Amino acid sequence: MKKAFQQILSVVMAFLLLISTTSWKVEKHYCMGRLVAVSFFKDADKCGMDLMKGATESKSCCSDEVIVVEGQDDLQFSFDDVSIEQQFFVVALATSYLNTLYILEKRHIHENDYSPPILVENIQVLDQVFLI
C-alpha cells in the first residue's frame, strides 16, 4: 500500500515539474469579431483576409490574441539561501516522514507453530456436568 502511494506521489511530482518548467502559448485568430482559429504552442492559421486588402487600407478586420505562460528556467536551489530555522525544520520534517515509510519486519509468532493438546474425551460431557 505504501509502495503504491510512493509511486503515485513520484508521478504527481514529475508531472508538476513538467508543467512548471514548460512554456505554454495559446494563440487565437479573430476575423470580423468571430473566432476563426485556435492554436497551442505555435502561430494560429490566418483567415486570408489580410492578403485581400489593399496596401492603402490601414485598418484590418482581423485581430490576434496571444496568451503566453513562461515556464520556470531557473531550477537551481541553494541550501544557503534558507535560514537556519528553516533548515532545521526541513531536516526534522524529512526525518520524521522517512521514518514512517520504513516497513517493520513481520514478527514470527511462535504460538502458531504449536498445536493444542489433543483431548481424548470431553470431560464435561462425560460426567454430564453443565453450568446453568
C-alpha positions as YAML, in Angstrom:
chain: A
units: angstrom
residues:
- id: 1
  name: MET
  ca: [0.00, 0.00, 0.00]
- id: 2
  name: LYS
  ca: [2.78, 2.43, 0.92]
- id: 3
  name: LYS
  ca: [4.76, 1.48, -2.17]
- id: 4
  name: ALA
  ca: [1.80, 2.27, -4.42]
- id: 5
  name: PHE
  ca: [1.37, 5.62, -2.65]
- id: 6
  name: GLN
  ca: [5.05, 6.41, -3.17]
- id: 7
  name: GLN
  ca: [4.78, 5.60, -6.87]
- id: 8
  name: ILE
  ca: [1.70, 7.79, -7.29]
- id: 9
  name: LEU
  ca: [3.40, 10.60, -5.39]
- id: 10
  name: SER
  ca: [6.51, 10.41, -7.59]
- id: 11
  name: VAL
  ca: [4.38, 10.50, -10.77]
- id: 12
  name: VAL
  ca: [2.47, 13.54, -9.49]
- id: 13
  name: MET
  ca: [5.70, 15.31, -8.57]
- id: 14
  name: ALA
  ca: [7.19, 14.60, -12.01]
- id: 15
  name: PHE
  ca: [4.01, 15.89, -13.69]
- id: 16
  name: LEU
  ca: [4.10, 19.10, -11.61]
- id: 17
  name: LEU
  ca: [7.76, 19.61, -12.50]
- id: 18
  name: LEU
  ca: [6.96, 19.16, -16.19]
- id: 19
  name: ILE
  ca: [4.09, 21.64, -16.08]
- id: 20
  name: SER
  ca: [6.06, 24.27, -14.14]
- id: 21
  name: THR
  ca: [9.07, 24.18, -16.48]
- id: 22
  name: THR
  ca: [7.23, 24.13, -19.81]
- id: 23
  name: SER
  ca: [6.30, 27.36, -21.59]
- id: 24
  name: TRP
  ca: [2.74, 27.47, -22.89]
- id: 25
  name: LYS
  ca: [1.36, 29.56, -25.74]
- id: 26
  name: VAL
  ca: [-2.24, 29.83, -26.90]
- id: 27
  name: GLU
  ca: [-2.95, 31.98, -29.94]
- id: 28
  name: LYS
  ca: [-6.44, 32.89, -31.17]
- id: 29
  name: HIS
  ca: [-7.26, 34.49, -34.52]
- id: 30
  name: TYR
  ca: [-10.45, 36.54, -34.84]
- id: 31
  name: CYS
  ca: [-11.92, 37.64, -38.13]
- id: 32
  name: MET
  ca: [-14.73, 40.22, -38.02]
- id: 33
  name: GLY
  ca: [-15.18, 39.56, -34.31]
- id: 34
  name: ARG
  ca: [-15.57, 35.79, -34.70]
- id: 35
  name: LEU
  ca: [-13.10, 33.19, -33.55]
- id: 36
  name: VAL
  ca: [-11.62, 31.51, -36.62]
- id: 37
  name: ALA
  ca: [-8.59, 29.56, -35.36]
- id: 38
  name: VAL
  ca: [-7.02, 28.47, -32.07]
- id: 39
  name: SER
  ca: [-3.52, 27.09, -31.82]
- id: 40
  name: PHE
  ca: [-1.39, 25.76, -28.98]
- id: 41
  name: PHE
  ca: [2.42, 26.17, -28.97]
- id: 42
  name: LYS
  ca: [2.56, 27.80, -32.45]
- id: 43
  name: ASP
  ca: [1.00, 30.59, -34.52]
- id: 44
  name: ALA
  ca: [-2.69, 30.29, -35.37]
- id: 45
  name: ASP
  ca: [-3.71, 29.92, -39.02]
- id: 46
  name: LYS
  ca: [-4.79, 33.18, -40.61]
- id: 47
  name: CYS
  ca: [-8.06, 33.51, -42.47]
- id: 48
  name: GLY
  ca: [-6.53, 35.22, -45.51]
- id: 49
  name: MET
  ca: [-8.46, 38.47, -45.22]
- id: 50
  name: ASP
  ca: [-5.24, 40.47, -44.73]
- id: 51
  name: LEU
  ca: [-4.00, 39.32, -48.15]
- id: 52
  name: MET
  ca: [-7.17, 40.50, -49.89]
- id: 53
  name: LYS
  ca: [-6.98, 44.04, -48.52]
- id: 54
  name: GLY
  ca: [-5.01, 46.61, -50.40]
- id: 55
  name: ALA
  ca: [-1.99, 48.36, -49.03]
- id: 56
  name: THR
  ca: [-3.93, 51.62, -48.80]
- id: 57
  name: GLU
  ca: [-6.24, 50.45, -46.05]
- id: 58
  name: SER
  ca: [-4.54, 50.50, -42.67]
- id: 59
  name: LYS
  ca: [-7.37, 49.08, -40.59]
- id: 60
  name: SER
  ca: [-7.84, 45.32, -40.67]
- id: 61
  name: CYS
  ca: [-10.93, 43.31, -39.76]
- id: 62
  name: CYS
  ca: [-8.71, 40.61, -38.20]
- id: 63
  name: SER
  ca: [-7.17, 40.51, -34.77]
- id: 64
  name: ASP
  ca: [-4.98, 38.10, -32.85]
- id: 65
  name: GLU
  ca: [-4.97, 37.29, -29.16]
- id: 66
  name: VAL
  ca: [-1.87, 35.63, -27.69]
- id: 67
  name: ILE
  ca: [-1.68, 34.14, -24.20]
- id: 68
  name: VAL
  ca: [1.85, 33.18, -23.13]
- id: 69
  name: VAL
  ca: [2.78, 31.47, -19.86]
- id: 70
  name: GLU
  ca: [6.53, 31.40, -19.39]
- id: 71
  name: GLY
  ca: [7.99, 28.29, -17.82]
- id: 72
  name: GLN
  ca: [10.44, 28.37, -14.98]
- id: 73
  name: ASP
  ca: [14.01, 28.33, -16.28]
- id: 74
  name: ASP
  ca: [15.99, 28.56, -13.07]
- id: 75
  name: LEU
  ca: [15.66, 25.37, -11.07]
- id: 76
  name: GLN
  ca: [18.83, 25.86, -9.06]
- id: 77
  name: PHE
  ca: [18.11, 25.93, -5.34]
- id: 78
  name: SER
  ca: [20.78, 26.82, -2.87]
- id: 79
  name: PHE
  ca: [20.52, 25.48, 0.66]
- id: 80
  name: ASP
  ca: [22.45, 28.58, 1.81]
- id: 81
  name: ASP
  ca: [19.53, 30.86, 0.90]
- id: 82
  name: VAL
  ca: [17.41, 29.27, 3.63]
- id: 83
  name: SER
  ca: [17.67, 30.45, 7.24]
- id: 84
  name: ILE
  ca: [18.96, 28.10, 9.93]
- id: 85
  name: GLU
  ca: [15.47, 27.70, 11.46]
- id: 86
  name: GLN
  ca: [14.06, 26.68, 8.08]
- id: 87
  name: GLN
  ca: [16.94, 24.22, 7.59]
- id: 88
  name: PHE
  ca: [16.20, 22.62, 10.98]
- id: 89
  name: PHE
  ca: [12.51, 22.37, 10.06]
- id: 90
  name: VAL
  ca: [13.23, 20.76, 6.68]
- id: 91
  name: VAL
  ca: [15.61, 18.23, 8.20]
- id: 92
  name: ALA
  ca: [13.16, 17.38, 11.01]
- id: 93
  name: LEU
  ca: [10.25, 17.05, 8.58]
- id: 94
  name: ALA
  ca: [12.22, 14.84, 6.21]
- id: 95
  name: THR
  ca: [13.47, 12.64, 9.04]
- id: 96
  name: SER
  ca: [10.02, 12.16, 10.55]
- id: 97
  name: TYR
  ca: [8.46, 11.50, 7.15]
- id: 98
  name: LEU
  ca: [11.09, 8.96, 6.12]
- id: 99
  name: ASN
  ca: [10.72, 7.13, 9.43]
- id: 100
  name: THR
  ca: [7.06, 6.49, 8.66]
- id: 101
  name: LEU
  ca: [7.97, 4.79, 5.38]
- id: 102
  name: TYR
  ca: [10.01, 2.00, 6.90]
- id: 103
  name: ILE
  ca: [8.13, -1.26, 6.91]
- id: 104
  name: LEU
  ca: [8.55, -3.15, 10.13]
- id: 105
  name: GLU
  ca: [9.62, -6.73, 9.91]
- id: 106
  name: LYS
  ca: [6.90, -9.27, 10.45]
- id: 107
  name: ARG
  ca: [7.44, -10.85, 13.80]
- id: 108
  name: HIS
  ca: [7.31, -14.58, 13.96]
- id: 109
  name: ILE
  ca: [4.60, -15.74, 16.34]
- id: 110
  name: HIS
  ca: [5.79, -18.95, 17.93]
- id: 111
  name: GLU
  ca: [2.35, -19.99, 19.14]
- id: 112
  name: ASN
  ca: [1.31, -20.71, 15.56]
- id: 113
  name: ASP
  ca: [3.88, -23.50, 15.34]
- id: 114
  name: TYR
  ca: [2.40, -25.49, 18.23]
- id: 115
  name: SER
  ca: [-0.94, -27.19, 18.15]
- id: 116
  name: PRO
  ca: [-3.09, -27.51, 21.29]
- id: 117
  name: PRO
  ca: [-3.09, -30.81, 23.16]
- id: 118
  name: ILE
  ca: [-5.44, -33.45, 21.85]
- id: 119
  name: LEU
  ca: [-8.42, -34.06, 24.08]
- id: 120
  name: VAL
  ca: [-9.19, -37.70, 24.44]
- id: 121
  name: GLU
  ca: [-12.71, -37.12, 25.67]
- id: 122
  name: ASN
  ca: [-14.72, -34.11, 26.70]
- id: 123
  name: ILE
  ca: [-14.87, -34.48, 30.49]
- id: 124
  name: GLN
  ca: [-17.87, -32.20, 30.97]
- id: 125
  name: VAL
  ca: [-19.98, -34.23, 28.59]
- id: 126
  name: LEU
  ca: [-18.63, -37.47, 30.04]
- id: 127
  name: ASP
  ca: [-19.61, -36.51, 33.61]
- id: 128
  name: GLN
  ca: [-22.68, -34.61, 32.39]
- id: 129
  name: VAL
  ca: [-21.76, -31.52, 34.39]
- id: 130
  name: PHE
  ca: [-23.06, -28.30, 32.82]
- id: 131
  name: LEU
  ca: [-23.20, -24.77, 34.13]
- id: 132
  name: ILE
  ca: [-26.70, -23.36, 34.09]
...
